[in-house]
Amino acid sequence: RPHQFWMTGFFNPQGFLTAMRQEITRAHAAKGWALDMVILHNDVTRMFKEDVTAPPPAEIGGVYVYGLFLDGASWDRKNVKLVEPQPKVLFTNMPVVHVYAINNAGPKDETKKLTVQYYHCPVYKKPKRTDLTFILHILLKTTVNPDHWVLRGCALLCDTK
């Protein structure tokens, strides 16, 4: 099994991500995980494709994906967050993203408040953003209100043409 996957190379990336969810659900079946209660989650790493030398940690599972381009924003690799794009730069290459599944059936702890803001960034196959080219949402850390990136039209693309 490869250590990382090129998201753009899949004809049906949603099917690939569903298979990954099924794999993790089966691995945690003894803990009572059910496929309909498992959701996708992600961590943006500091690594690029060339830096990945091993698969994701076995206790978390999931997959490393690469080949995504950020449109409408730029990525601060040092601080791992969204920033304003550089002038005349349309697309920014994203680092490797660790996509994995978590169980959403656990008890909710309302006492914990998130101090970090996340933008639910949509991922599309092509620059033409329709429901037919939508793949999933990826959480990207930001220091400004996530609505700022919505108004900017920020999205991740598998292909820039």
mmCIF file of C-alpha atoms in Angstrom:
data_model
loop_
_atom_site.group_PDB
_atom_site.id
_atom_site.type_symbol
_atom_site.label_atom_id
_atom_site.label_comp_id
_atom_site.label_asym_id
_atom_site.label_seq_id
_atom_site.Cartn_x
_atom_site.Cartn_y
_atom_site.Cartn_z
ATOM 1 C CA ARG A 1 0.000 0.000 0.000
ATOM 2 C CA PRO A 2 1.411 3.440 -0.882
ATOM 3 C CA HIS A 3 2.356 5.898 1.871
ATOM 4 C CA GLN A 4 0.438 8.714 0.133
ATOM 5 C CA PHE A 5 -2.199 9.146 -2.548
ATOM 6 C CA TRP A 6 -2.490 11.679 -5.362
ATOM 7 C CA MET A 7 -6.079 12.949 -4.977
ATOM 8 C CA THR A 8 -6.250 14.251 -8.560
ATOM 9 C CA GLY A 9 -5.489 10.789 -9.949
ATOM 10 C CA PHE A 10 -8.775 9.292 -8.774
ATOM 11 C CA PHE A 11 -11.759 9.160 -11.099
ATOM 12 C CA ASN A 12 -14.004 8.838 -8.035
ATOM 13 C CA PRO A 13 -12.255 10.360 -4.977
ATOM 14 C CA GLN A 14 -15.474 10.144 -2.911
ATOM 15 C CA GLY A 15 -15.420 6.367 -3.360
ATOM 16 C CA PHE A 16 -11.790 6.246 -2.227
ATOM 17 C CA LEU A 17 -12.619 8.229 0.921
ATOM 18 C CA THR A 18 -15.656 6.031 1.645
ATOM 19 C CA ALA A 19 -13.457 2.929 1.359
ATOM 20 C CA MET A 20 -11.033 4.488 3.841
ATOM 21 C CA ARG A 21 -13.938 5.182 6.249
ATOM 22 C CA GLN A 22 -15.072 1.557 5.912
ATOM 23 C CA GLU A 23 -11.553 0.295 6.598
ATOM 24 C CA ILE A 24 -11.246 2.351 9.797
ATOM 25 C CA THR A 25 -14.758 1.379 10.929
ATOM 26 C CA ARG A 26 -13.926 -2.318 10.528
ATOM 27 C CA ALA A 27 -10.685 -1.828 12.484
ATOM 28 C CA HIS A 28 -12.675 -0.288 15.360
ATOM 29 C CA ALA A 29 -15.670 -2.654 15.197
ATOM 30 C CA ALA A 30 -14.799 -4.054 18.628
ATOM 31 C CA LYS A 31 -15.289 -0.550 20.070
ATOM 32 C CA GLY A 32 -18.789 -0.389 18.561
ATOM 33 C CA TRP A 33 -18.067 1.959 15.662
ATOM 34 C CA ALA A 34 -20.744 2.042 12.958
ATOM 35 C CA LEU A 35 -20.163 3.344 9.433
ATOM 36 C CA ASP A 36 -23.061 5.803 9.595
ATOM 37 C CA MET A 37 -21.566 7.400 12.735
ATOM 38 C CA VAL A 38 -18.040 7.801 11.333
ATOM 39 C CA ILE A 39 -17.091 11.170 9.834
ATOM 40 C CA LEU A 40 -14.016 12.409 7.981
ATOM 41 C CA HIS A 41 -11.515 14.583 9.798
ATOM 42 C CA ASN A 42 -8.126 15.934 8.745
ATOM 43 C CA ASP A 43 -4.820 17.418 9.786
ATOM 44 C CA VAL A 44 -2.716 19.524 7.434
ATOM 45 C CA THR A 45 0.908 18.460 7.832
ATOM 46 C CA ARG A 46 4.075 20.462 7.250
ATOM 47 C CA MET A 47 5.308 17.810 4.796
ATOM 48 C CA PHE A 48 5.255 17.895 1.034
ATOM 49 C CA LYS A 49 5.019 14.780 -1.132
ATOM 50 C CA GLU A 50 8.776 14.210 -1.131
ATOM 51 C CA ASP A 51 8.967 14.354 2.692
ATOM 52 C CA VAL A 52 6.549 11.462 3.348
ATOM 53 C CA THR A 53 8.532 8.339 4.210
ATOM 54 C CA ALA A 54 5.962 6.284 6.143
ATOM 55 C CA PRO A 55 2.189 5.772 6.204
ATOM 56 C CA PRO A 56 0.032 7.572 8.790
ATOM 57 C CA PRO A 57 0.251 6.263 12.386
ATOM 58 C CA ALA A 58 -1.555 2.922 12.703
ATOM 59 C CA GLU A 59 -3.526 3.973 15.810
ATOM 60 C CA ILE A 60 -5.151 6.836 13.860
ATOM 61 C CA GLY A 61 -5.172 5.263 10.409
ATOM 62 C CA GLY A 62 -6.371 7.182 7.408
ATOM 63 C CA VAL A 63 -4.426 8.284 4.358
ATOM 64 C CA TYR A 64 -2.044 11.018 3.298
ATOM 65 C CA VAL A 65 -3.295 12.884 0.212
ATOM 66 C CA TYR A 66 -1.460 15.410 -1.916
ATOM 67 C CA GLY A 67 -1.941 17.328 -5.149
ATOM 68 C CA LEU A 68 -4.364 19.963 -3.832
ATOM 69 C CA PHE A 69 -4.175 23.638 -4.789
ATOM 70 C CA LEU A 70 -5.485 26.477 -2.647
ATOM 71 C CA ASP A 71 -7.500 29.113 -4.524
ATOM 72 C CA GLY A 72 -8.370 32.475 -2.943
ATOM 73 C CA ALA A 73 -5.824 32.239 -0.124
ATOM 74 C CA SER A 74 -2.286 31.170 0.646
ATOM 75 C CA TRP A 75 -0.889 28.674 3.130
ATOM 76 C CA ASP A 76 1.592 29.548 5.870
ATOM 77 C CA ARG A 77 3.557 26.316 6.181
ATOM 78 C CA LYS A 78 5.503 27.471 9.236
ATOM 79 C CA ASN A 79 2.440 28.384 11.314
ATOM 80 C CA VAL A 80 0.108 25.878 9.580
ATOM 81 C CA LYS A 81 -2.715 28.315 8.821
ATOM 82 C CA LEU A 82 -4.504 30.232 6.066
ATOM 83 C CA VAL A 83 -3.107 33.643 5.140
ATOM 84 C CA GLU A 84 -3.810 36.274 2.510
ATOM 85 C CA PRO A 85 -2.539 35.332 -0.970
ATOM 86 C CA GLN A 86 0.537 36.938 -2.477
ATOM 87 C CA PRO A 87 -0.165 39.437 -5.287
ATOM 88 C CA LYS A 88 -0.517 37.834 -8.749
ATOM 89 C CA VAL A 89 -0.395 34.284 -7.315
ATOM 90 C CA LEU A 90 -3.619 32.495 -8.202
ATOM 91 C CA PHE A 91 -2.984 29.028 -6.747
ATOM 92 C CA THR A 92 -0.874 27.809 -3.827
ATOM 93 C CA ASN A 93 0.312 24.213 -3.585
ATOM 94 C CA MET A 94 -0.934 22.645 -0.340
ATOM 95 C CA PRO A 95 1.196 20.373 1.827
ATOM 96 C CA VAL A 96 0.202 16.762 2.422
ATOM 97 C CA VAL A 97 -3.140 16.409 4.216
ATOM 98 C CA HIS A 98 -3.787 13.524 6.620
ATOM 99 C CA VAL A 99 -7.428 12.496 6.140
ATOM 100 C CA TYR A 100 -8.846 10.015 8.641
ATOM 101 C CA ALA A 101 -12.151 8.959 10.178
ATOM 102 C CA ILE A 102 -13.413 9.592 13.706
ATOM 103 C CA ASN A 103 -16.441 8.275 15.564
ATOM 104 C CA ASN A 104 -19.120 10.952 15.889
ATOM 105 C CA ALA A 105 -21.298 8.896 18.252
ATOM 106 C CA GLY A 106 -19.459 9.752 21.465
ATOM 107 C CA PRO A 107 -20.918 12.013 24.162
ATOM 108 C CA LYS A 108 -20.676 15.714 23.435
ATOM 109 C CA ASP A 109 -18.626 17.805 25.852
ATOM 110 C CA GLU A 110 -20.059 21.310 25.721
ATOM 111 C CA THR A 111 -17.609 22.650 28.314
ATOM 112 C CA LYS A 112 -14.729 22.634 25.832
ATOM 113 C CA LYS A 113 -14.641 25.753 23.713
ATOM 114 C CA LEU A 114 -12.525 25.855 20.587
ATOM 115 C CA THR A 115 -9.844 28.513 20.849
ATOM 116 C CA VAL A 116 -8.683 27.831 17.309
ATOM 117 C CA GLN A 117 -10.911 28.813 14.409
ATOM 118 C CA TYR A 118 -11.276 26.514 11.412
ATOM 119 C CA TYR A 119 -12.510 27.252 7.921
ATOM 120 C CA HIS A 120 -14.484 24.384 6.391
ATOM 121 C CA CYS A 121 -12.775 24.569 3.013
ATOM 122 C CA PRO A 122 -14.558 22.817 0.148
ATOM 123 C CA VAL A 123 -12.495 20.568 -2.131
ATOM 124 C CA TYR A 124 -13.434 20.398 -5.810
ATOM 125 C CA LYS A 125 -12.146 18.246 -8.680
ATOM 126 C CA LYS A 126 -12.070 21.156 -11.150
ATOM 127 C CA PRO A 127 -12.065 24.982 -10.961
ATOM 128 C CA LYS A 128 -15.723 24.956 -12.047
ATOM 129 C CA ARG A 129 -17.299 24.663 -8.619
ATOM 130 C CA THR A 130 -20.518 22.710 -8.791
ATOM 131 C CA ASP A 131 -22.116 19.982 -6.703
ATOM 132 C CA LEU A 132 -20.905 17.500 -9.343
ATOM 133 C CA THR A 133 -17.243 18.394 -8.748
ATOM 134 C CA PHE A 134 -17.456 18.667 -4.936
ATOM 135 C CA ILE A 135 -15.462 16.038 -2.997
ATOM 136 C CA LEU A 136 -15.408 16.943 0.729
ATOM 137 C CA HIS A 137 -14.697 19.707 3.248
ATOM 138 C CA ILE A 138 -11.247 20.031 4.796
ATOM 139 C CA LEU A 139 -10.689 21.945 8.035
ATOM 140 C CA LEU A 140 -8.042 24.654 7.670
ATOM 141 C CA LYS A 141 -6.766 26.624 10.665
ATOM 142 C CA THR A 142 -7.227 30.394 10.473
ATOM 143 C CA THR A 143 -6.685 33.397 12.740
ATOM 144 C CA VAL A 144 -9.460 35.468 11.179
ATOM 145 C CA ASN A 145 -13.181 34.784 11.105
ATOM 146 C CA PRO A 146 -13.927 31.849 8.746
ATOM 147 C CA ASP A 147 -16.529 34.034 6.992
ATOM 148 C CA HIS A 148 -13.608 36.073 5.638
ATOM 149 C CA TRP A 149 -12.499 33.071 3.567
ATOM 150 C CA VAL A 150 -16.064 32.368 2.433
ATOM 151 C CA LEU A 151 -16.290 35.901 1.040
ATOM 152 C CA ARG A 152 -12.901 35.422 -0.665
ATOM 153 C CA GLY A 153 -14.166 32.278 -2.385
ATOM 154 C CA CYS A 154 -11.394 30.179 -0.869
ATOM 155 C CA ALA A 155 -11.418 26.529 -1.978
ATOM 156 C CA LEU A 156 -9.101 23.610 -2.582
ATOM 157 C CA LEU A 157 -8.860 22.299 -6.137
ATOM 158 C CA CYS A 158 -7.502 19.024 -7.482
ATOM 159 C CA ASP A 159 -6.934 20.553 -10.926
ATOM 160 C CA THR A 160 -6.279 24.165 -11.889
ATOM 161 C CA LYS A 161 -7.268 23.877 -15.565
#
